[in-house]
mmCIF file of C-alpha atoms in Angstrom:
data_model
loop_
_atom_site.group_PDB
_atom_site.id
_atom_site.type_symbol
_atom_site.label_atom_id
_atom_site.label_comp_id
_atom_site.label_asym_id
_atom_site.label_seq_id
_atom_site.Cartn_x
_atom_site.Cartn_y
_atom_site.Cartn_z
ATOM 1 C CA MET R 1 238.638 -45.888 -158.219
ATOM 2 C CA ALA R 2 240.751 -48.148 -156.008
ATOM 3 C CA ASN R 3 242.886 -45.400 -154.419
ATOM 4 C CA SER R 4 240.490 -42.497 -153.901
ATOM 5 C CA GLU R 5 242.169 -41.069 -150.778
ATOM 6 C CA PRO R 6 243.988 -37.747 -151.349
ATOM 7 C CA ALA R 7 247.764 -38.035 -151.675
ATOM 8 C CA THR R 8 250.725 -35.670 -151.588
ATOM 9 C CA LEU R 9 253.869 -36.037 -153.651
ATOM 10 C CA VAL R 10 256.855 -34.646 -151.740
ATOM 11 C CA ILE R 11 259.730 -33.727 -154.053
ATOM 12 C CA THR R 12 263.058 -32.766 -152.513
ATOM 13 C CA HIS R 13 265.706 -31.090 -154.653
ATOM 14 C CA LYS R 14 269.057 -29.867 -153.421
ATOM 15 C CA ILE R 15 270.601 -27.310 -155.757
ATOM 16 C CA HIS R 16 273.785 -25.291 -156.009
ATOM 17 C CA THR R 17 273.342 -21.667 -154.872
ATOM 18 C CA ILE R 18 274.270 -20.250 -158.267
ATOM 19 C CA HIS R 19 271.306 -22.072 -159.841
ATOM 20 C CA ARG R 20 268.536 -20.709 -157.606
ATOM 21 C CA SER R 21 267.085 -18.456 -160.334
ATOM 22 C CA ASP R 22 267.246 -21.340 -162.841
ATOM 23 C CA TYR R 23 265.333 -23.537 -160.422
ATOM 24 C CA GLU R 24 262.730 -20.833 -159.826
ATOM 25 C CA GLN R 25 262.224 -20.553 -163.606
ATOM 26 C CA TRP R 26 261.834 -24.331 -163.802
ATOM 27 C CA LEU R 27 259.169 -24.185 -161.072
ATOM 28 C CA GLN R 28 257.286 -21.641 -163.204
ATOM 29 C CA ARG R 29 257.265 -24.239 -165.990
ATOM 30 C CA ILE R 30 256.385 -27.391 -164.025
ATOM 31 C CA ILE R 31 253.642 -26.029 -161.758
ATOM 32 C CA PRO R 32 251.227 -25.083 -164.576
ATOM 33 C CA VAL R 33 251.839 -28.462 -166.249
ATOM 34 C CA ALA R 34 250.956 -30.323 -163.030
ATOM 35 C CA GLN R 35 247.824 -28.195 -162.592
ATOM 36 C CA HIS R 36 246.397 -29.539 -165.854
ATOM 37 C CA PHE R 37 246.467 -33.140 -164.656
ATOM 38 C CA GLU R 38 243.255 -34.750 -163.436
ATOM 39 C CA GLY R 39 242.749 -34.536 -159.684
ATOM 40 C CA HIS R 40 245.365 -31.826 -159.063
ATOM 41 C CA MET R 41 244.585 -30.042 -155.768
ATOM 42 C CA GLY R 42 247.435 -27.600 -155.310
ATOM 43 C CA VAL R 43 251.167 -27.019 -154.998
ATOM 44 C CA ASN R 44 253.239 -25.670 -152.133
ATOM 45 C CA VAL R 45 256.899 -24.789 -152.457
ATOM 46 C CA ILE R 46 259.052 -24.628 -149.355
ATOM 47 C CA ARG R 47 262.056 -22.592 -150.399
ATOM 48 C CA PRO R 48 265.546 -22.825 -148.901
ATOM 49 C CA SER R 49 266.358 -20.844 -145.791
ATOM 50 C CA GLY R 50 269.775 -19.826 -144.564
ATOM 51 C CA ASP R 51 272.668 -21.676 -146.185
ATOM 52 C CA ASP R 52 270.549 -24.705 -147.022
ATOM 53 C CA GLU R 53 269.749 -24.997 -150.727
ATOM 54 C CA THR R 54 266.998 -27.590 -150.447
ATOM 55 C CA TYR R 55 263.648 -27.026 -152.112
ATOM 56 C CA THR R 56 260.674 -29.089 -151.039
ATOM 57 C CA VAL R 57 257.755 -29.155 -153.455
ATOM 58 C CA LEU R 58 254.421 -30.563 -152.285
ATOM 59 C CA ILE R 59 251.945 -31.498 -155.009
ATOM 60 C CA ARG R 60 248.526 -32.702 -153.868
ATOM 61 C CA PHE R 61 246.164 -34.907 -155.870
ATOM 62 C CA ASN R 62 242.689 -36.155 -155.036
ATOM 63 C CA SER R 63 243.817 -39.786 -155.390
ATOM 64 C CA LEU R 64 246.904 -41.929 -155.433
ATOM 65 C CA ASP R 65 245.972 -43.062 -158.940
ATOM 66 C CA ASN R 66 245.949 -39.475 -160.275
ATOM 67 C CA LEU R 67 249.212 -38.722 -158.491
ATOM 68 C CA TYR R 68 250.760 -41.818 -160.110
ATOM 69 C CA ARG R 69 249.563 -40.693 -163.557
ATOM 70 C CA TRP R 70 251.346 -37.373 -162.985
ATOM 71 C CA THR R 71 254.614 -38.963 -161.796
ATOM 72 C CA GLN R 72 254.657 -41.355 -164.760
ATOM 73 C CA SER R 73 253.690 -38.762 -167.371
ATOM 74 C CA ALA R 74 255.979 -37.929 -170.270
ATOM 75 C CA GLU R 75 255.623 -34.232 -169.388
ATOM 76 C CA ARG R 76 256.966 -34.670 -165.844
ATOM 77 C CA LYS R 77 259.727 -37.031 -166.955
ATOM 78 C CA GLN R 78 260.951 -34.466 -169.514
ATOM 79 C CA LEU R 79 260.869 -31.650 -166.947
ATOM 80 C CA VAL R 80 262.937 -33.780 -164.548
ATOM 81 C CA VAL R 81 265.477 -34.425 -167.330
ATOM 82 C CA ASP R 82 265.603 -30.648 -167.942
ATOM 83 C CA ILE R 83 266.372 -29.832 -164.276
ATOM 84 C CA LYS R 84 268.812 -32.677 -163.595
ATOM 85 C CA PRO R 85 271.984 -30.721 -164.588
ATOM 86 C CA ILE R 86 271.488 -28.076 -161.864
ATOM 87 C CA LEU R 87 270.613 -30.468 -159.043
ATOM 88 C CA ALA R 88 273.242 -31.216 -156.401
ATOM 89 C CA GLY R 89 271.639 -34.633 -155.864
ATOM 90 C CA ASP R 90 268.874 -36.884 -157.115
ATOM 91 C CA ASP R 91 265.198 -36.149 -157.672
ATOM 92 C CA VAL R 92 263.957 -37.485 -154.291
ATOM 93 C CA LEU R 93 260.268 -38.438 -154.229
ATOM 94 C CA GLU R 94 258.051 -39.498 -151.365
ATOM 95 C CA VAL R 95 254.330 -40.189 -151.497
ATOM 96 C CA ARG R 96 252.234 -39.279 -148.455
ATOM 97 C CA PRO R 97 248.695 -40.665 -148.567
ATOM 98 C CA GLY R 98 245.953 -38.715 -146.828
ATOM 99 C CA ALA R 99 245.074 -35.046 -146.522
ATOM 100 C CA GLU R 100 246.746 -34.434 -143.166
ATOM 101 C CA PHE R 101 250.164 -33.447 -144.522
ATOM 102 C CA TRP R 102 250.727 -29.788 -143.633
ATOM 103 C CA PHE R 103 254.088 -29.299 -142.014
ATOM 104 C CA THR R 104 257.573 -29.625 -143.474
ATOM 105 C CA PRO R 105 258.256 -33.271 -144.257
ATOM 106 C CA PRO R 106 261.013 -35.050 -142.398
ATOM 107 C CA GLN R 107 264.100 -35.334 -144.585
ATOM 108 C CA ALA R 108 267.777 -35.929 -144.093
ATOM 109 C CA GLY R 109 269.260 -33.093 -142.067
ATOM 110 C CA VAL R 110 265.935 -31.314 -141.542
ATOM 111 C CA SER R 111 263.772 -31.965 -138.515
ATOM 112 C CA LYS R 112 260.051 -31.403 -138.242
ATOM 113 C CA PRO R 113 258.983 -28.146 -136.613
ATOM 114 C CA ALA R 114 258.677 -28.209 -132.845
ATOM 115 C CA GLN R 115 255.251 -29.437 -131.748
ATOM 116 C CA TRP R 116 254.541 -26.168 -129.927
ATOM 117 C CA LYS R 117 255.060 -24.309 -133.236
ATOM 118 C CA GLN R 118 252.692 -26.697 -135.009
ATOM 119 C CA PHE R 119 250.184 -26.076 -132.213
ATOM 120 C CA ILE R 120 250.485 -22.267 -132.563
ATOM 121 C CA ILE R 121 249.926 -22.374 -136.335
ATOM 122 C CA SER R 122 247.027 -24.830 -135.974
ATOM 123 C CA ILE R 123 245.250 -22.825 -133.271
ATOM 124 C CA ALA R 124 245.838 -19.589 -135.231
ATOM 125 C CA VAL R 125 243.755 -21.180 -137.998
ATOM 126 C CA ILE R 126 241.204 -23.187 -136.009
ATOM 127 C CA PHE R 127 240.175 -20.512 -133.492
ATOM 128 C CA PRO R 128 239.098 -17.781 -135.950
ATOM 129 C CA SER R 129 237.614 -20.328 -138.355
ATOM 130 C CA THR R 130 235.395 -21.885 -135.694
ATOM 131 C CA LEU R 131 234.176 -18.408 -134.737
ATOM 132 C CA VAL R 132 233.520 -17.008 -138.203
ATOM 133 C CA VAL R 133 232.248 -20.032 -140.165
ATOM 134 C CA PRO R 134 229.215 -20.682 -137.896
ATOM 135 C CA LEU R 135 228.294 -16.987 -138.121
ATOM 136 C CA ILE R 136 228.334 -17.104 -141.916
ATOM 137 C CA TRP R 137 226.329 -20.349 -142.194
ATOM 138 C CA GLY R 138 223.983 -19.154 -139.428
ATOM 139 C CA PHE R 139 223.276 -16.018 -141.429
ATOM 140 C CA LEU R 140 222.761 -17.934 -144.690
ATOM 141 C CA PHE R 141 220.794 -20.858 -143.183
ATOM 142 C CA PRO R 142 219.330 -19.782 -139.830
ATOM 143 C CA GLN R 143 217.078 -22.870 -139.760
ATOM 144 C CA LEU R 144 220.180 -25.116 -139.422
ATOM 145 C CA LYS R 145 221.539 -23.329 -136.334
ATOM 146 C CA GLY R 146 222.047 -25.847 -133.514
ATOM 147 C CA THR R 147 221.070 -28.849 -135.653
ATOM 148 C CA LEU R 148 223.161 -31.863 -136.612
ATOM 149 C CA PRO R 149 223.243 -30.829 -140.307
ATOM 150 C CA GLY R 150 224.272 -27.329 -139.205
ATOM 151 C CA HIS R 151 227.147 -28.692 -137.102
ATOM 152 C CA PHE R 152 228.216 -30.931 -139.982
ATOM 153 C CA LEU R 153 228.199 -27.970 -142.393
ATOM 154 C CA ASN R 154 230.297 -25.890 -139.974
ATOM 155 C CA ASP R 155 232.780 -28.702 -139.299
ATOM 156 C CA ALA R 156 233.110 -29.674 -142.964
ATOM 157 C CA THR R 157 233.717 -26.044 -143.935
ATOM 158 C CA VAL R 158 236.343 -25.498 -141.222
ATOM 159 C CA ALA R 159 238.119 -28.769 -142.119
ATOM 160 C CA GLY R 160 238.055 -27.945 -145.832
ATOM 161 C CA LEU R 161 239.414 -24.453 -145.252
ATOM 162 C CA MET R 162 242.185 -25.840 -143.053
ATOM 163 C CA VAL R 163 243.289 -28.609 -145.417
ATOM 164 C CA TYR R 164 243.019 -26.788 -148.738
ATOM 165 C CA PHE R 165 243.540 -23.126 -147.888
ATOM 166 C CA TRP R 166 244.692 -22.000 -144.429
ATOM 167 C CA MET R 167 247.315 -24.597 -143.518
ATOM 168 C CA PRO R 168 249.106 -24.578 -146.888
ATOM 169 C CA MET R 169 249.138 -20.771 -146.806
ATOM 170 C CA MET R 170 250.264 -20.534 -143.150
ATOM 171 C CA THR R 171 253.032 -23.122 -143.549
ATOM 172 C CA ARG R 172 254.312 -21.144 -146.564
ATOM 173 C CA ILE R 173 254.178 -17.810 -144.736
ATOM 174 C CA PHE R 174 255.816 -19.138 -141.558
ATOM 175 C CA ALA R 175 258.212 -21.633 -143.207
ATOM 176 C CA ARG R 176 261.349 -19.960 -141.832
ATOM 177 C CA TRP R 177 259.956 -19.705 -138.324
ATOM 178 C CA LEU R 178 258.778 -23.329 -138.418
ATOM 179 C CA LYS R 179 262.268 -24.502 -139.475
ATOM 180 C CA ALA R 180 264.190 -22.332 -137.002
ATOM 181 C CA ARG R 181 265.523 -24.008 -133.878
#
């Protein structure tokens, strides 16, 4: 496959306040459809905070090719047609290659979280992970303790947990705090 690097589709929708429940119902329809596409790796929804009515939906795929198949699918195109009447603007798409995309994407009128906040969230995930993961692998495979394969196993596990589990969860939980100035 030519584009085998993970990729994230960033969808930004601005809606009118009165349509928030309609949009939430639409999300309940589109997310399961996206999950059935080859290479789907997860969805994060950053909901509006305060007076802002902007939703940011992050859909991760294991490759740019699989992400493209999703964006060009008849299913997605129909779902976009369905939601168009309640949007206060266009269906804004951005593709972010790579697996490093964790924090709120830069968009018009919204700034990235302060670097110190990104640091706090990152260290809150890295510190406990680097303590617990080696204990677990050391218990399961004591012969690998202190070896190069053992270090690789620990590092790969911590990185995988960060990219696919902890950071998406933490950025969802702390979305308001990350956005606050």
